[in-house]
Amino acid sequence: MLPPGPVSGAARMAFMARIWMITMALAVLAACDLDDPSTARTYVARWAWPGANTFFMSRRTCSVAVFRLKAGILRPQAPRVYDLRQGVAMLRQGRAVAFADTSVTPDALAQAVMSADLHAGLGLLASVMEPRACMTDEVAQGVHRLLTARGLVTVYDPAQRAVMLLDFGSRHAIVMRRAP
């Protein structure tokens, strides 16, 4: 802030330079994307074996990536459950979990998680809905189709605000993440 009264030209220039630098720093921060393709690949690699990246979009508020998978199984060390209660217990601890019961659609799983724990269920739904801004219409249609399909493994990571749909039948992984 400039002091009251007459101000020298040098003081005014220093003040304007500070304002300019703050404005530029804020502009750079506002333009930052949430993720980059290598971050998304690293995330998928915790759970499966990612191949080619076929789609990626990231903004400040969301990111979505689609990968082909090299193998049609979860990594052996990936935390997985086949029981809703176990999965919800892990989510309450803030842990990521793969819901590996492929007889349940991701949509039905989200409803069941919400019934068991409203906070975890709303987080899961938000992690699917908010990244819509980072999807093309084609990707959004594919996600919608997968949400109502059986045979998928659904990974939810509350700490990363991420949901991943693993379709081992077609060997695709879709990662959706929202900003904090």
mmCIF file with all atom_site columns, N, CA and C in Angstrom, residues 77-148:
data_model
loop_
_atom_site.group_PDB
_atom_site.id
_atom_site.type_symbol
_atom_site.label_atom_id
_atom_site.label_alt_id
_atom_site.label_comp_id
_atom_site.label_asym_id
_atom_site.label_entity_id
_atom_site.label_seq_id
_atom_site.pdbx_PDB_ins_code
_atom_site.Cartn_x
_atom_site.Cartn_y
_atom_site.Cartn_z
_atom_site.occupancy
_atom_site.B_iso_or_equiv
_atom_site.pdbx_formal_charge
_atom_site.auth_seq_id
_atom_site.auth_comp_id
_atom_site.auth_asym_id
_atom_site.auth_atom_id
_atom_site.pdbx_PDB_model_num
ATOM 1   N N  . GLN A 1 77  ? -0.897  -56.309 -5.563  1.00 0.00 ? 77  GLN A N  1
ATOM 2   C CA . GLN A 1 77  ? -0.808  -55.528 -4.333  1.00 0.00 ? 77  GLN A CA 1
ATOM 3   C C  . GLN A 1 77  ? -1.932  -54.491 -4.196  1.00 0.00 ? 77  GLN A C  1
ATOM 4   N N  . ALA A 1 78  ? -2.786  -54.361 -5.194  1.00 0.00 ? 78  ALA A N  1
ATOM 5   C CA . ALA A 1 78  ? -3.868  -53.373 -5.147  1.00 0.00 ? 78  ALA A CA 1
ATOM 6   C C  . ALA A 1 78  ? -4.895  -53.757 -4.083  1.00 0.00 ? 78  ALA A C  1
ATOM 7   N N  . PRO A 1 79  ? -5.199  -52.826 -3.162  1.00 0.00 ? 79  PRO A N  1
ATOM 8   C CA . PRO A 1 79  ? -6.203  -53.140 -2.131  1.00 0.00 ? 79  PRO A CA 1
ATOM 9   C C  . PRO A 1 79  ? -7.588  -53.293 -2.752  1.00 0.00 ? 79  PRO A C  1
ATOM 10  N N  . ARG A 1 80  ? -8.197  -54.444 -2.523  1.00 0.00 ? 80  ARG A N  1
ATOM 11  C CA . ARG A 1 80  ? -9.499  -54.726 -3.127  1.00 0.00 ? 80  ARG A CA 1
ATOM 12  C C  . ARG A 1 80  ? -10.412 -55.372 -2.111  1.00 0.00 ? 80  ARG A C  1
ATOM 13  N N  . VAL A 1 81  ? -11.692 -55.186 -2.327  1.00 0.00 ? 81  VAL A N  1
ATOM 14  C CA . VAL A 1 81  ? -12.692 -55.822 -1.472  1.00 0.00 ? 81  VAL A CA 1
ATOM 15  C C  . VAL A 1 81  ? -13.782 -56.394 -2.365  1.00 0.00 ? 81  VAL A C  1
ATOM 16  N N  . TYR A 1 82  ? -14.468 -57.393 -1.829  1.00 0.00 ? 82  TYR A N  1
ATOM 17  C CA . TYR A 1 82  ? -15.627 -57.971 -2.510  1.00 0.00 ? 82  TYR A CA 1
ATOM 18  C C  . TYR A 1 82  ? -16.884 -57.749 -1.676  1.00 0.00 ? 82  TYR A C  1
ATOM 19  N N  . ASP A 1 83  ? -16.709 -57.068 -0.548  1.00 0.00 ? 83  ASP A N  1
ATOM 20  C CA . ASP A 1 83  ? -17.784 -56.847 0.406   1.00 0.00 ? 83  ASP A CA 1
ATOM 21  C C  . ASP A 1 83  ? -17.927 -55.340 0.643   1.00 0.00 ? 83  ASP A C  1
ATOM 22  N N  . LEU A 1 84  ? -19.141 -54.832 0.521   1.00 0.00 ? 84  LEU A N  1
ATOM 23  C CA . LEU A 1 84  ? -19.396 -53.403 0.677   1.00 0.00 ? 84  LEU A CA 1
ATOM 24  C C  . LEU A 1 84  ? -18.955 -52.892 2.042   1.00 0.00 ? 84  LEU A C  1
ATOM 25  N N  . ARG A 1 85  ? -19.250 -53.633 3.099   1.00 0.00 ? 85  ARG A N  1
ATOM 26  C CA . ARG A 1 85  ? -18.892 -53.164 4.455   1.00 0.00 ? 85  ARG A CA 1
ATOM 27  C C  . ARG A 1 85  ? -17.394 -52.977 4.606   1.00 0.00 ? 85  ARG A C  1
ATOM 28  N N  . GLN A 1 86  ? -16.611 -53.916 4.071   1.00 0.00 ? 86  GLN A N  1
ATOM 29  C CA . GLN A 1 86  ? -15.155 -53.773 4.134   1.00 0.00 ? 86  GLN A CA 1
ATOM 30  C C  . GLN A 1 86  ? -14.697 -52.537 3.369   1.00 0.00 ? 86  GLN A C  1
ATOM 31  N N  . GLY A 1 87  ? -15.262 -52.332 2.196   1.00 0.00 ? 87  GLY A N  1
ATOM 32  C CA . GLY A 1 87  ? -14.894 -51.177 1.382   1.00 0.00 ? 87  GLY A CA 1
ATOM 33  C C  . GLY A 1 87  ? -15.230 -49.869 2.050   1.00 0.00 ? 87  GLY A C  1
ATOM 34  N N  . VAL A 1 88  ? -16.422 -49.776 2.615   1.00 0.00 ? 88  VAL A N  1
ATOM 35  C CA . VAL A 1 88  ? -16.825 -48.542 3.303   1.00 0.00 ? 88  VAL A CA 1
ATOM 36  C C  . VAL A 1 88  ? -15.936 -48.292 4.515   1.00 0.00 ? 88  VAL A C  1
ATOM 37  N N  . ALA A 1 89  ? -15.565 -49.355 5.228   1.00 0.00 ? 89  ALA A N  1
ATOM 38  C CA . ALA A 1 89  ? -14.655 -49.194 6.372   1.00 0.00 ? 89  ALA A CA 1
ATOM 39  C C  . ALA A 1 89  ? -13.318 -48.613 5.916   1.00 0.00 ? 89  ALA A C  1
ATOM 40  N N  . MET A 1 90  ? -12.810 -49.065 4.779   1.00 0.00 ? 90  MET A N  1
ATOM 41  C CA . MET A 1 90  ? -11.551 -48.520 4.254   1.00 0.00 ? 90  MET A CA 1
ATOM 42  C C  . MET A 1 90  ? -11.724 -47.067 3.831   1.00 0.00 ? 90  MET A C  1
ATOM 43  N N  . LEU A 1 91  ? -12.850 -46.748 3.207   1.00 0.00 ? 91  LEU A N  1
ATOM 44  C CA . LEU A 1 91  ? -13.107 -45.365 2.795   1.00 0.00 ? 91  LEU A CA 1
ATOM 45  C C  . LEU A 1 91  ? -13.191 -44.436 4.004   1.00 0.00 ? 91  LEU A C  1
ATOM 46  N N  . ARG A 1 92  ? -13.797 -44.905 5.077   1.00 0.00 ? 92  ARG A N  1
ATOM 47  C CA . ARG A 1 92  ? -13.892 -44.090 6.294   1.00 0.00 ? 92  ARG A CA 1
ATOM 48  C C  . ARG A 1 92  ? -12.516 -43.783 6.881   1.00 0.00 ? 92  ARG A C  1
ATOM 49  N N  . GLN A 1 93  ? -11.554 -44.654 6.594   1.00 0.00 ? 93  GLN A N  1
ATOM 50  C CA . GLN A 1 93  ? -10.177 -44.425 7.027   1.00 0.00 ? 93  GLN A CA 1
ATOM 51  C C  . GLN A 1 93  ? -9.416  -43.566 6.019   1.00 0.00 ? 93  GLN A C  1
ATOM 52  N N  . GLY A 1 94  ? -10.070 -43.144 4.957   1.00 0.00 ? 94  GLY A N  1
ATOM 53  C CA . GLY A 1 94  ? -9.432  -42.328 3.938   1.00 0.00 ? 94  GLY A CA 1
ATOM 54  C C  . GLY A 1 94  ? -8.589  -43.124 2.952   1.00 0.00 ? 94  GLY A C  1
ATOM 55  N N  . ARG A 1 95  ? -8.756  -44.432 2.953   1.00 0.00 ? 95  ARG A N  1
ATOM 56  C CA . ARG A 1 95  ? -7.950  -45.299 2.088   1.00 0.00 ? 95  ARG A CA 1
ATOM 57  C C  . ARG A 1 95  ? -8.644  -45.533 0.754   1.00 0.00 ? 95  ARG A C  1
ATOM 58  N N  . ALA A 1 96  ? -7.858  -45.700 -0.277  1.00 0.00 ? 96  ALA A N  1
ATOM 59  C CA . ALA A 1 96  ? -8.374  -46.037 -1.601  1.00 0.00 ? 96  ALA A CA 1
ATOM 60  C C  . ALA A 1 96  ? -8.694  -47.525 -1.637  1.00 0.00 ? 96  ALA A C  1
ATOM 61  N N  . VAL A 1 97  ? -9.715  -47.860 -2.401  1.00 0.00 ? 97  VAL A N  1
ATOM 62  C CA . VAL A 1 97  ? -10.122 -49.266 -2.463  1.00 0.00 ? 97  VAL A CA 1
ATOM 63  C C  . VAL A 1 97  ? -10.695 -49.590 -3.836  1.00 0.00 ? 97  VAL A C  1
ATOM 64  N N  . ALA A 1 98  ? -10.404 -50.793 -4.284  1.00 0.00 ? 98  ALA A N  1
ATOM 65  C CA . ALA A 1 98  ? -11.001 -51.316 -5.518  1.00 0.00 ? 98  ALA A CA 1
ATOM 66  C C  . ALA A 1 98  ? -12.159 -52.207 -5.123  1.00 0.00 ? 98  ALA A C  1
ATOM 67  N N  . PHE A 1 99  ? -13.351 -51.848 -5.547  1.00 0.00 ? 99  PHE A N  1
ATOM 68  C CA . PHE A 1 99  ? -14.528 -52.686 -5.334  1.00 0.00 ? 99  PHE A CA 1
ATOM 69  C C  . PHE A 1 99  ? -14.530 -53.690 -6.474  1.00 0.00 ? 99  PHE A C  1
ATOM 70  N N  . ALA A 1 100 ? -14.143 -54.917 -6.162  1.00 0.00 ? 100 ALA A N  1
ATOM 71  C CA . ALA A 1 100 ? -13.866 -55.918 -7.192  1.00 0.00 ? 100 ALA A CA 1
ATOM 72  C C  . ALA A 1 100 ? -15.021 -56.868 -7.464  1.00 0.00 ? 100 ALA A C  1
ATOM 73  N N  . ASP A 1 101 ? -16.186 -56.623 -6.874  1.00 0.00 ? 101 ASP A N  1
ATOM 74  C CA . ASP A 1 101 ? -17.359 -57.445 -7.161  1.00 0.00 ? 101 ASP A CA 1
ATOM 75  C C  . ASP A 1 101 ? -17.920 -56.992 -8.505  1.00 0.00 ? 101 ASP A C  1
ATOM 76  N N  . THR A 1 102 ? -17.588 -57.704 -9.557  1.00 0.00 ? 102 THR A N  1
ATOM 77  C CA . THR A 1 102 ? -17.964 -57.287 -10.904 1.00 0.00 ? 102 THR A CA 1
ATOM 78  C C  . THR A 1 102 ? -19.430 -57.571 -11.242 1.00 0.00 ? 102 THR A C  1
ATOM 79  N N  . SER A 1 103 ? -20.169 -58.163 -10.314 1.00 0.00 ? 103 SER A N  1
ATOM 80  C CA . SER A 1 103 ? -21.592 -58.409 -10.572 1.00 0.00 ? 103 SER A CA 1
ATOM 81  C C  . SER A 1 103 ? -22.437 -57.171 -10.264 1.00 0.00 ? 103 SER A C  1
ATOM 82  N N  . VAL A 1 104 ? -21.813 -56.146 -9.670  1.00 0.00 ? 104 VAL A N  1
ATOM 83  C CA . VAL A 1 104 ? -22.516 -54.909 -9.308  1.00 0.00 ? 104 VAL A CA 1
ATOM 84  C C  . VAL A 1 104 ? -22.051 -53.798 -10.245 1.00 0.00 ? 104 VAL A C  1
ATOM 85  N N  . THR A 1 105 ? -22.992 -53.039 -10.788 1.00 0.00 ? 105 THR A N  1
ATOM 86  C CA . THR A 1 105 ? -22.616 -51.922 -11.660 1.00 0.00 ? 105 THR A CA 1
ATOM 87  C C  . THR A 1 105 ? -22.003 -50.808 -10.815 1.00 0.00 ? 105 THR A C  1
ATOM 88  N N  . PRO A 1 106 ? -21.151 -49.968 -11.394 1.00 0.00 ? 106 PRO A N  1
ATOM 89  C CA . PRO A 1 106 ? -20.609 -48.836 -10.647 1.00 0.00 ? 106 PRO A CA 1
ATOM 90  C C  . PRO A 1 106 ? -21.698 -47.921 -10.098 1.00 0.00 ? 106 PRO A C  1
ATOM 91  N N  . ASP A 1 107 ? -22.783 -47.737 -10.851 1.00 0.00 ? 107 ASP A N  1
ATOM 92  C CA . ASP A 1 107 ? -23.890 -46.908 -10.390 1.00 0.00 ? 107 ASP A CA 1
ATOM 93  C C  . ASP A 1 107 ? -24.543 -47.514 -9.146  1.00 0.00 ? 107 ASP A C  1
ATOM 94  N N  . ALA A 1 108 ? -24.814 -48.812 -9.177  1.00 0.00 ? 108 ALA A N  1
ATOM 95  C CA . ALA A 1 108 ? -25.411 -49.481 -8.013  1.00 0.00 ? 108 ALA A CA 1
ATOM 96  C C  . ALA A 1 108 ? -24.446 -49.454 -6.830  1.00 0.00 ? 108 ALA A C  1
ATOM 97  N N  . LEU A 1 109 ? -23.161 -49.590 -7.110  1.00 0.00 ? 109 LEU A N  1
ATOM 98  C CA . LEU A 1 109 ? -22.159 -49.501 -6.047  1.00 0.00 ? 109 LEU A CA 1
ATOM 99  C C  . LEU A 1 109 ? -22.194 -48.127 -5.390  1.00 0.00 ? 109 LEU A C  1
ATOM 100 N N  . ALA A 1 110 ? -22.245 -47.072 -6.184  1.00 0.00 ? 110 ALA A N  1
ATOM 101 C CA . ALA A 1 110 ? -22.291 -45.712 -5.627  1.00 0.00 ? 110 ALA A CA 1
ATOM 102 C C  . ALA A 1 110 ? -23.518 -45.527 -4.743  1.00 0.00 ? 110 ALA A C  1
ATOM 103 N N  . GLN A 1 111 ? -24.657 -46.039 -5.172  1.00 0.00 ? 111 GLN A N  1
ATOM 104 C CA . GLN A 1 111 ? -25.871 -45.940 -4.360  1.00 0.00 ? 111 GLN A CA 1
ATOM 105 C C  . GLN A 1 111 ? -25.713 -46.709 -3.055  1.00 0.00 ? 111 GLN A C  1
ATOM 106 N N  . ALA A 1 112 ? -25.098 -47.885 -3.117  1.00 0.00 ? 112 ALA A N  1
ATOM 107 C CA . ALA A 1 112 ? -24.906 -48.688 -1.910  1.00 0.00 ? 112 ALA A CA 1
ATOM 108 C C  . ALA A 1 112 ? -23.924 -48.011 -0.958  1.00 0.00 ? 112 ALA A C  1
ATOM 109 N N  . VAL A 1 113 ? -22.851 -47.438 -1.498  1.00 0.00 ? 113 VAL A N  1
ATOM 110 C CA . VAL A 1 113 ? -21.894 -46.714 -0.644  1.00 0.00 ? 113 VAL A CA 1
ATOM 111 C C  . VAL A 1 113 ? -22.588 -45.524 0.006   1.00 0.00 ? 113 VAL A C  1
ATOM 112 N N  . MET A 1 114 ? -23.408 -44.807 -0.754  1.00 0.00 ? 114 MET A N  1
ATOM 113 C CA . MET A 1 114 ? -24.113 -43.660 -0.199  1.00 0.00 ? 114 MET A CA 1
ATOM 114 C C  . MET A 1 114 ? -25.083 -44.084 0.899   1.00 0.00 ? 114 MET A C  1
ATOM 115 N N  . SER A 1 115 ? -25.725 -45.212 0.741   1.00 0.00 ? 115 SER A N  1
ATOM 116 C CA . SER A 1 115 ? -26.639 -45.704 1.779   1.00 0.00 ? 115 SER A CA 1
ATOM 117 C C  . SER A 1 115 ? -25.886 -46.103 3.040   1.00 0.00 ? 115 SER A C  1
ATOM 118 N N  . ALA A 1 116 ? -24.682 -46.643 2.861   1.00 0.00 ? 116 ALA A N  1
ATOM 119 C CA . ALA A 1 116 ? -23.888 -47.077 4.015   1.00 0.00 ? 116 ALA A CA 1
ATOM 120 C C  . ALA A 1 116 ? -23.171 -45.920 4.693   1.00 0.00 ? 116 ALA A C  1
ATOM 121 N N  . ASP A 1 117 ? -22.718 -44.944 3.909   1.00 0.00 ? 117 ASP A N  1
ATOM 122 C CA . ASP A 1 117 ? -21.982 -43.795 4.447   1.00 0.00 ? 117 ASP A CA 1
ATOM 123 C C  . ASP A 1 117 ? -22.202 -42.626 3.504   1.00 0.00 ? 117 ASP A C  1
ATOM 124 N N  . LEU A 1 118 ? -23.068 -41.710 3.896   1.00 0.00 ? 118 LEU A N  1
ATOM 125 C CA . LEU A 1 118 ? -23.466 -40.600 3.029   1.00 0.00 ? 118 LEU A CA 1
ATOM 126 C C  . LEU A 1 118 ? -22.264 -39.784 2.581   1.00 0.00 ? 118 LEU A C  1
ATOM 127 N N  . HIS A 1 119 ? -21.348 -39.477 3.487   1.00 0.00 ? 119 HIS A N  1
ATOM 128 C CA . HIS A 1 119 ? -20.176 -38.665 3.150   1.00 0.00 ? 119 HIS A CA 1
ATOM 129 C C  . HIS A 1 119 ? -19.333 -39.346 2.070   1.00 0.00 ? 119 HIS A C  1
ATOM 130 N N  . ALA A 1 120 ? -19.020 -40.610 2.255   1.00 0.00 ? 120 ALA A N  1
ATOM 131 C CA . ALA A 1 120 ? -18.217 -41.348 1.270   1.00 0.00 ? 120 ALA A CA 1
ATOM 132 C C  . ALA A 1 120 ? -18.962 -41.463 -0.055  1.00 0.00 ? 120 ALA A C  1
ATOM 133 N N  . GLY A 1 121 ? -20.257 -41.722 0.005   1.00 0.00 ? 121 GLY A N  1
ATOM 134 C CA . GLY A 1 121 ? -21.046 -41.855 -1.213  1.00 0.00 ? 121 GLY A CA 1
ATOM 135 C C  . GLY A 1 121 ? -21.123 -40.565 -2.005  1.00 0.00 ? 121 GLY A C  1
ATOM 136 N N  . LEU A 1 122 ? -21.305 -39.451 -1.308  1.00 0.00 ? 122 LEU A N  1
ATOM 137 C CA . LEU A 1 122 ? -21.345 -38.160 -2.005  1.00 0.00 ? 122 LEU A CA 1
ATOM 138 C C  . LEU A 1 122 ? -19.987 -37.825 -2.611  1.00 0.00 ? 122 LEU A C  1
ATOM 139 N N  . GLY A 1 123 ? -18.915 -38.183 -1.907  1.00 0.00 ? 123 GLY A N  1
ATOM 140 C CA . GLY A 1 123 ? -17.575 -37.962 -2.451  1.00 0.00 ? 123 GLY A CA 1
ATOM 141 C C  . GLY A 1 123 ? -17.351 -38.762 -3.721  1.00 0.00 ? 123 GLY A C  1
ATOM 142 N N  . LEU A 1 124 ? -17.801 -40.005 -3.705  1.00 0.00 ? 124 LEU A N  1
ATOM 143 C CA . LEU A 1 124 ? -17.677 -40.862 -4.885  1.00 0.00 ? 124 LEU A CA 1
ATOM 144 C C  . LEU A 1 124 ? -18.464 -40.261 -6.053  1.00 0.00 ? 124 LEU A C  1
ATOM 145 N N  . LEU A 1 125 ? -19.703 -39.875 -5.798  1.00 0.00 ? 125 LEU A N  1
ATOM 146 C CA . LEU A 1 125 ? -20.529 -39.293 -6.866  1.00 0.00 ? 125 LEU A CA 1
ATOM 147 C C  . LEU A 1 125 ? -19.920 -38.001 -7.398  1.00 0.00 ? 125 LEU A C  1
ATOM 148 N N  . ALA A 1 126 ? -19.425 -37.147 -6.513  1.00 0.00 ? 126 ALA A N  1
ATOM 149 C CA . ALA A 1 126 ? -18.814 -35.890 -6.948  1.00 0.00 ? 126 ALA A CA 1
ATOM 150 C C  . ALA A 1 126 ? -17.583 -36.151 -7.809  1.00 0.00 ? 126 ALA A C  1
ATOM 151 N N  . SER A 1 127 ? -16.844 -37.202 -7.491  1.00 0.00 ? 127 SER A N  1
ATOM 152 C CA . SER A 1 127 ? -15.638 -37.524 -8.262  1.00 0.00 ? 127 SER A CA 1
ATOM 153 C C  . SER A 1 127 ? -15.955 -38.063 -9.645  1.00 0.00 ? 127 SER A C  1
ATOM 154 N N  . VAL A 1 128 ? -17.195 -38.455 -9.873  1.00 0.00 ? 128 VAL A N  1
ATOM 155 C CA . VAL A 1 128 ? -17.632 -38.873 -11.205 1.00 0.00 ? 128 VAL A CA 1
ATOM 156 C C  . VAL A 1 128 ? -18.309 -37.708 -11.924 1.00 0.00 ? 128 VAL A C  1
ATOM 157 N N  . MET A 1 129 ? -19.111 -36.927 -11.208 1.00 0.00 ? 129 MET A N  1
ATOM 158 C CA . MET A 1 129 ? -19.906 -35.875 -11.846 1.00 0.00 ? 129 MET A CA 1
ATOM 159 C C  . MET A 1 129 ? -19.102 -34.614 -12.162 1.00 0.00 ? 129 MET A C  1
ATOM 160 N N  . GLU A 1 130 ? -18.291 -34.157 -11.236 1.00 0.00 ? 130 GLU A N  1
ATOM 161 C CA . GLU A 1 130 ? -17.570 -32.900 -11.441 1.00 0.00 ? 130 GLU A CA 1
ATOM 162 C C  . GLU A 1 130 ? -16.587 -32.947 -12.611 1.00 0.00 ? 130 GLU A C  1
ATOM 163 N N  . PRO A 1 131 ? -15.915 -34.056 -12.872 1.00 0.00 ? 131 PRO A N  1
ATOM 164 C CA . PRO A 1 131 ? -15.012 -34.091 -14.025 1.00 0.00 ? 131 PRO A CA 1
ATOM 165 C C  . PRO A 1 131 ? -15.709 -34.069 -15.387 1.00 0.00 ? 131 PRO A C  1
ATOM 166 N N  . ARG A 1 132 ? -17.019 -33.997 -15.434 1.00 0.00 ? 132 ARG A N  1
ATOM 167 C CA . ARG A 1 132 ? -17.727 -33.929 -16.725 1.00 0.00 ? 132 ARG A CA 1
ATOM 168 C C  . ARG A 1 132 ? -17.191 -32.787 -17.578 1.00 0.00 ? 132 ARG A C  1
ATOM 169 N N  . ALA A 1 133 ? -16.741 -31.710 -16.953 1.00 0.00 ? 133 ALA A N  1
ATOM 170 C CA . ALA A 1 133 ? -16.202 -30.562 -17.686 1.00 0.00 ? 133 ALA A CA 1
ATOM 171 C C  . ALA A 1 133 ? -14.907 -30.924 -18.420 1.00 0.00 ? 133 ALA A C  1
ATOM 172 N N  . CYS A 1 134 ? -14.297 -32.022 -18.065 1.00 0.00 ? 134 CYS A N  1
ATOM 173 C CA . CYS A 1 134 ? -13.054 -32.463 -18.700 1.00 0.00 ? 134 CYS A CA 1
ATOM 174 C C  . CYS A 1 134 ? -13.281 -33.627 -19.658 1.00 0.00 ? 134 CYS A C  1
ATOM 175 N N  . MET A 1 135 ? -14.514 -33.793 -20.119 1.00 0.00 ? 135 MET A N  1
ATOM 176 C CA . MET A 1 135 ? -14.830 -34.891 -21.039 1.00 0.00 ? 135 MET A CA 1
ATOM 177 C C  . MET A 1 135 ? -15.404 -34.338 -22.332 1.00 0.00 ? 135 MET A C  1
ATOM 178 N N  . THR A 1 136 ? -15.045 -34.984 -23.414 1.00 0.00 ? 136 THR A N  1
ATOM 179 C CA . THR A 1 136 ? -15.757 -34.723 -24.658 1.00 0.00 ? 136 THR A CA 1
ATOM 180 C C  . THR A 1 136 ? -17.104 -35.450 -24.563 1.00 0.00 ? 136 THR A C  1
ATOM 181 N N  . ASP A 1 137 ? -17.994 -35.168 -25.485 1.00 0.00 ? 137 ASP A N  1
ATOM 182 C CA . ASP A 1 137 ? -19.279 -35.867 -25.486 1.00 0.00 ? 137 ASP A CA 1
ATOM 183 C C  . ASP A 1 137 ? -19.083 -37.368 -25.654 1.00 0.00 ? 137 ASP A C  1
ATOM 184 N N  . GLU A 1 138 ? -18.138 -37.760 -26.493 1.00 0.00 ? 138 GLU A N  1
ATOM 185 C CA . GLU A 1 138 ? -17.878 -39.179 -26.732 1.00 0.00 ? 138 GLU A CA 1
ATOM 186 C C  . GLU A 1 138 ? -17.404 -39.874 -25.452 1.00 0.00 ? 138 GLU A C  1
ATOM 187 N N  . VAL A 1 139 ? -16.492 -39.244 -24.724 1.00 0.00 ? 139 VAL A N  1
ATOM 188 C CA . VAL A 1 139 ? -16.000 -39.830 -23.470 1.00 0.00 ? 139 VAL A CA 1
ATOM 189 C C  . VAL A 1 139 ? -17.125 -39.869 -22.436 1.00 0.00 ? 139 VAL A C  1
ATOM 190 N N  . ALA A 1 140 ? -17.905 -38.808 -22.337 1.00 0.00 ? 140 ALA A N  1
ATOM 191 C CA . ALA A 1 140 ? -19.020 -38.781 -21.388 1.00 0.00 ? 140 ALA A CA 1
ATOM 192 C C  . ALA A 1 140 ? -20.018 -39.901 -21.678 1.00 0.00 ? 140 ALA A C  1
ATOM 193 N N  . GLN A 1 141 ? -20.309 -40.155 -22.952 1.00 0.00 ? 141 GLN A N  1
ATOM 194 C CA . GLN A 1 141 ? -21.213 -41.251 -23.307 1.00 0.00 ? 141 GLN A CA 1
ATOM 195 C C  . GLN A 1 141 ? -20.614 -42.594 -22.915 1.00 0.00 ? 141 GLN A C  1
ATOM 196 N N  . GLY A 1 142 ? -19.312 -42.751 -23.119 1.00 0.00 ? 142 GLY A N  1
ATOM 197 C CA . GLY A 1 142 ? -18.639 -43.983 -22.723 1.00 0.00 ? 142 GLY A CA 1
ATOM 198 C C  . GLY A 1 142 ? -18.675 -44.186 -21.214 1.00 0.00 ? 142 GLY A C  1
ATOM 199 N N  . VAL A 1 143 ? -18.445 -43.117 -20.466 1.00 0.00 ? 143 VAL A N  1
ATOM 200 C CA . VAL A 1 143 ? -18.509 -43.205 -18.997 1.00 0.00 ? 143 VAL A CA 1
ATOM 201 C C  . VAL A 1 143 ? -19.910 -43.586 -18.563 1.00 0.00 ? 143 VAL A C  1
ATOM 202 N N  . HIS A 1 144 ? -20.916 -42.949 -19.136 1.00 0.00 ? 144 HIS A N  1
ATOM 203 C CA . HIS A 1 144 ? -22.299 -43.265 -18.778 1.00 0.00 ? 144 HIS A CA 1
ATOM 204 C C  . HIS A 1 144 ? -22.604 -44.730 -19.055 1.00 0.00 ? 144 HIS A C  1
ATOM 205 N N  . ARG A 1 145 ? -22.160 -45.222 -20.187 1.00 0.00 ? 145 ARG A N  1
ATOM 206 C CA . ARG A 1 145 ? -22.379 -46.627 -20.546 1.00 0.00 ? 145 ARG A CA 1
ATOM 207 C C  . ARG A 1 145 ? -21.699 -47.549 -19.521 1.00 0.00 ? 145 ARG A C  1
ATOM 208 N N  . LEU A 1 146 ? -20.479 -47.214 -19.121 1.00 0.00 ? 146 LEU A N  1
ATOM 209 C CA . LEU A 1 146 ? -19.761 -48.045 -18.159 1.00 0.00 ? 146 LEU A CA 1
ATOM 210 C C  . LEU A 1 146 ? -20.375 -47.992 -16.764 1.00 0.00 ? 146 LEU A C  1
ATOM 211 N N  . LEU A 1 147 ? -20.922 -46.841 -16.389 1.00 0.00 ? 147 LEU A N  1
ATOM 212 C CA . LEU A 1 147 ? -21.516 -46.715 -15.051 1.00 0.00 ? 147 LEU A CA 1
ATOM 213 C C  . LEU A 1 147 ? -22.692 -47.657 -14.857 1.00 0.00 ? 147 LEU A C  1
ATOM 214 N N  . THR A 1 148 ? -23.318 -48.043 -15.942 1.00 0.00 ? 148 THR A N  1
ATOM 215 C CA . THR A 1 148 ? -24.488 -48.925 -15.837 1.00 0.00 ? 148 THR A CA 1
ATOM 216 C C  . THR A 1 148 ? -24.185 -50.344 -16.325 1.00 0.00 ? 148 THR A C  1
#
